[in-house]
Amino acid sequence: MKPFSKKEIALLFSTGKFAETYSCLSDDIEWIIAGERELIGKPAVIDFCNQTAYYFSSVTTHFQTKNIIEDEQAIAIDGNAVFINNDGKQTRVCSCDVYRFENERLVRINSYCITLNKAQP
């Protein structure tokens, strides 16, 4: 199996296909979700990814990538997501994830997310 490119890793992560990227994470990865949390280390990042993936599996998700900007060591992905719960209520989120790589490993993610509306229970 061919290893993923940096761009493929970033796209997988940004679209909630976290488990496919776990082998690409550095042991001391940092994931900073602006205004929400800071996750340090591969176990903490994987744990939060698994929690997030569980939520994604409980709703219908639609991801749309708007822009991808990349250089030798970093990739930024700008996009939107719509999450539809079982009652048909939608939550819309705009986000930008900035990925930093060193030695072909993902070492840092900075995520900026804005919820435009949140479905009420």
PDB file of C-alpha atoms in Angstrom:
ATOM      1  CA  MET A   1       0.000   0.000   0.000  1.00  0.00           C
ATOM      2  CA  LYS A   2       1.364   3.400  -1.030  1.00  0.00           C
ATOM      3  CA  PRO A   3       1.861   5.877   1.816  1.00  0.00           C
ATOM      4  CA  PHE A   4      -0.447   8.882   1.881  1.00  0.00           C
ATOM      5  CA  SER A   5       0.825  12.237   0.669  1.00  0.00           C
ATOM      6  CA  LYS A   6       0.694  15.173   3.087  1.00  0.00           C
ATOM      7  CA  LYS A   7      -2.266  16.560   1.172  1.00  0.00           C
ATOM      8  CA  GLU A   8      -4.117  13.224   1.391  1.00  0.00           C
ATOM      9  CA  ILE A   9      -3.460  13.024   5.154  1.00  0.00           C
ATOM     10  CA  ALA A  10      -4.806  16.548   5.657  1.00  0.00           C
ATOM     11  CA  LEU A  11      -7.909  15.885   3.541  1.00  0.00           C
ATOM     12  CA  LEU A  12      -8.654  12.625   5.363  1.00  0.00           C
ATOM     13  CA  PHE A  13      -8.339  14.315   8.749  1.00  0.00           C
ATOM     14  CA  SER A  14     -10.393  17.367   7.751  1.00  0.00           C
ATOM     15  CA  THR A  15     -13.206  15.155   6.487  1.00  0.00           C
ATOM     16  CA  GLY A  16     -13.406  13.015   9.622  1.00  0.00           C
ATOM     17  CA  LYS A  17     -11.592   9.925   8.336  1.00  0.00           C
ATOM     18  CA  PHE A  18      -9.288  10.101  11.336  1.00  0.00           C
ATOM     19  CA  ALA A  19      -8.403   6.424  11.783  1.00  0.00           C
ATOM     20  CA  GLU A  20      -6.802   6.333   8.333  1.00  0.00           C
ATOM     21  CA  THR A  21      -4.282   8.960   9.509  1.00  0.00           C
ATOM     22  CA  TYR A  22      -3.252   7.498  12.888  1.00  0.00           C
ATOM     23  CA  SER A  23      -0.067   5.895  11.529  1.00  0.00           C
ATOM     24  CA  CYS A  24       0.963   9.313  10.162  1.00  0.00           C
ATOM     25  CA  LEU A  25       0.780  11.144  13.515  1.00  0.00           C
ATOM     26  CA  SER A  26       3.974  11.935  15.413  1.00  0.00           C
ATOM     27  CA  ASP A  27       4.094  10.655  18.989  1.00  0.00           C
ATOM     28  CA  ASP A  28       4.201  14.233  20.327  1.00  0.00           C
ATOM     29  CA  ILE A  29       1.572  15.706  18.002  1.00  0.00           C
ATOM     30  CA  GLU A  30      -0.283  18.813  19.150  1.00  0.00           C
ATOM     31  CA  TRP A  31      -3.836  19.607  18.085  1.00  0.00           C
ATOM     32  CA  ILE A  32      -4.980  23.072  19.064  1.00  0.00           C
ATOM     33  CA  ILE A  33      -8.690  23.729  18.520  1.00  0.00           C
ATOM     34  CA  ALA A  34      -8.924  27.498  18.944  1.00  0.00           C
ATOM     35  CA  GLY A  35     -11.047  28.536  21.896  1.00  0.00           C
ATOM     36  CA  GLU A  36     -11.950  24.961  22.769  1.00  0.00           C
ATOM     37  CA  ARG A  37      -9.063  22.634  23.701  1.00  0.00           C
ATOM     38  CA  GLU A  38      -5.412  21.685  23.338  1.00  0.00           C
ATOM     39  CA  LEU A  39      -4.528  18.047  22.843  1.00  0.00           C
ATOM     40  CA  ILE A  40      -0.922  16.988  23.323  1.00  0.00           C
ATOM     41  CA  GLY A  41       0.429  13.562  22.350  1.00  0.00           C
ATOM     42  CA  LYS A  42      -0.777  10.841  20.017  1.00  0.00           C
ATOM     43  CA  PRO A  43      -2.999   9.038  22.608  1.00  0.00           C
ATOM     44  CA  ALA A  44      -4.883  12.264  23.466  1.00  0.00           C
ATOM     45  CA  VAL A  45      -5.388  13.146  19.793  1.00  0.00           C
ATOM     46  CA  ILE A  46      -6.569   9.632  18.899  1.00  0.00           C
ATOM     47  CA  ASP A  47      -8.965   9.559  21.863  1.00  0.00           C
ATOM     48  CA  PHE A  48     -10.571  12.850  20.815  1.00  0.00           C
ATOM     49  CA  CYS A  49     -10.684  11.719  17.176  1.00  0.00           C
ATOM     50  CA  ASN A  50     -12.512   8.563  18.238  1.00  0.00           C
ATOM     51  CA  GLN A  51     -15.035  10.618  20.249  1.00  0.00           C
ATOM     52  CA  THR A  52     -15.553  12.935  17.268  1.00  0.00           C
ATOM     53  CA  ALA A  53     -15.900  10.005  14.846  1.00  0.00           C
ATOM     54  CA  TYR A  54     -18.567   8.520  17.135  1.00  0.00           C
ATOM     55  CA  TYR A  55     -20.528  11.786  16.904  1.00  0.00           C
ATOM     56  CA  PHE A  56     -20.077  11.860  13.114  1.00  0.00           C
ATOM     57  CA  SER A  57     -21.511   8.330  12.935  1.00  0.00           C
ATOM     58  CA  SER A  58     -24.637   9.472  14.817  1.00  0.00           C
ATOM     59  CA  VAL A  59     -25.494  12.195  12.290  1.00  0.00           C
ATOM     60  CA  THR A  60     -25.483  12.615   8.545  1.00  0.00           C
ATOM     61  CA  THR A  61     -22.378  14.561   7.591  1.00  0.00           C
ATOM     62  CA  HIS A  62     -21.586  16.569   4.490  1.00  0.00           C
ATOM     63  CA  PHE A  63     -18.088  18.021   4.112  1.00  0.00           C
ATOM     64  CA  GLN A  64     -17.155  20.514   1.428  1.00  0.00           C
ATOM     65  CA  THR A  65     -13.572  21.596   0.829  1.00  0.00           C
ATOM     66  CA  LYS A  66     -13.331  25.172  -0.450  1.00  0.00           C
ATOM     67  CA  ASN A  67      -9.581  25.890  -0.595  1.00  0.00           C
ATOM     68  CA  ILE A  68      -6.332  24.003  -0.084  1.00  0.00           C
ATOM     69  CA  ILE A  69      -3.078  25.899   0.358  1.00  0.00           C
ATOM     70  CA  GLU A  70       0.167  23.985   0.680  1.00  0.00           C
ATOM     71  CA  ASP A  71       3.891  24.423   0.855  1.00  0.00           C
ATOM     72  CA  GLU A  72       6.765  22.050   1.689  1.00  0.00           C
ATOM     73  CA  GLN A  73       5.838  21.523   5.356  1.00  0.00           C
ATOM     74  CA  ALA A  74       2.305  22.859   5.826  1.00  0.00           C
ATOM     75  CA  ILE A  75      -1.174  22.494   4.383  1.00  0.00           C
ATOM     76  CA  ALA A  76      -4.255  24.581   5.156  1.00  0.00           C
ATOM     77  CA  ILE A  77      -7.737  23.315   4.350  1.00  0.00           C
ATOM     78  CA  ASP A  78     -10.690  25.683   4.360  1.00  0.00           C
ATOM     79  CA  GLY A  79     -14.146  24.165   4.214  1.00  0.00           C
ATOM     80  CA  ASN A  80     -17.662  23.717   5.557  1.00  0.00           C
ATOM     81  CA  ALA A  81     -19.549  20.903   7.192  1.00  0.00           C
ATOM     82  CA  VAL A  82     -23.237  20.262   7.676  1.00  0.00           C
ATOM     83  CA  PHE A  83     -24.347  17.806  10.354  1.00  0.00           C
ATOM     84  CA  ILE A  84     -27.953  16.605  10.236  1.00  0.00           C
ATOM     85  CA  ASN A  85     -29.358  14.865  13.311  1.00  0.00           C
ATOM     86  CA  ASN A  86     -32.107  12.217  13.374  1.00  0.00           C
ATOM     87  CA  ASP A  87     -34.771  14.945  13.676  1.00  0.00           C
ATOM     88  CA  GLY A  88     -33.520  16.586  10.477  1.00  0.00           C
ATOM     89  CA  LYS A  89     -32.071  19.585  12.311  1.00  0.00           C
ATOM     90  CA  GLN A  90     -28.848  20.933  10.862  1.00  0.00           C
ATOM     91  CA  THR A  91     -25.676  22.326  12.367  1.00  0.00           C
ATOM     92  CA  ARG A  92     -23.420  24.241   9.962  1.00  0.00           C
ATOM     93  CA  VAL A  93     -19.740  24.756  10.647  1.00  0.00           C
ATOM     94  CA  CYS A  94     -17.085  26.703   8.746  1.00  0.00           C
ATOM     95  CA  SER A  95     -13.538  25.636   9.484  1.00  0.00           C
ATOM     96  CA  CYS A  96      -9.903  25.988   8.592  1.00  0.00           C
ATOM     97  CA  ASP A  97      -7.349  23.374   9.611  1.00  0.00           C
ATOM     98  CA  VAL A  98      -3.641  24.116   9.348  1.00  0.00           C
ATOM     99  CA  TYR A  99      -1.399  21.035   9.307  1.00  0.00           C
ATOM    100  CA  ARG A 100       2.354  21.117  10.016  1.00  0.00           C
ATOM    101  CA  PHE A 101       4.592  18.219   8.996  1.00  0.00           C
ATOM    102  CA  GLU A 102       8.149  17.301   9.983  1.00  0.00           C
ATOM    103  CA  ASN A 103      10.000  14.292   8.557  1.00  0.00           C
ATOM    104  CA  GLU A 104       6.823  13.175   6.775  1.00  0.00           C
ATOM    105  CA  ARG A 105       4.920  12.995  10.091  1.00  0.00           C
ATOM    106  CA  LEU A 106       2.018  15.188  11.178  1.00  0.00           C
ATOM    107  CA  VAL A 107       3.290  17.163  14.195  1.00  0.00           C
ATOM    108  CA  ARG A 108       0.745  19.952  14.695  1.00  0.00           C
ATOM    109  CA  ILE A 109      -2.816  20.843  13.761  1.00  0.00           C
ATOM    110  CA  ASN A 110      -4.397  24.228  14.393  1.00  0.00           C
ATOM    111  CA  SER A 111      -8.166  24.149  13.880  1.00  0.00           C
ATOM    112  CA  TYR A 112     -10.403  27.195  13.660  1.00  0.00           C
ATOM    113  CA  CYS A 113     -14.119  26.388  13.667  1.00  0.00           C
ATOM    114  CA  ILE A 114     -17.136  28.661  13.644  1.00  0.00           C
ATOM    115  CA  THR A 115     -20.589  27.198  14.224  1.00  0.00           C
ATOM    116  CA  LEU A 116     -23.079  29.190  12.171  1.00  0.00           C
ATOM    117  CA  ASN A 117     -26.102  27.589  13.800  1.00  0.00           C
ATOM    118  CA  LYS A 118     -26.499  24.729  16.205  1.00  0.00           C
ATOM    119  CA  ALA A 119     -29.314  22.218  16.085  1.00  0.00           C
ATOM    120  CA  GLN A 120     -31.372  22.311  19.250  1.00  0.00           C
ATOM    121  CA  PRO A 121     -32.315  18.998  20.882  1.00  0.00           C
TER     122      PRO A 121
END
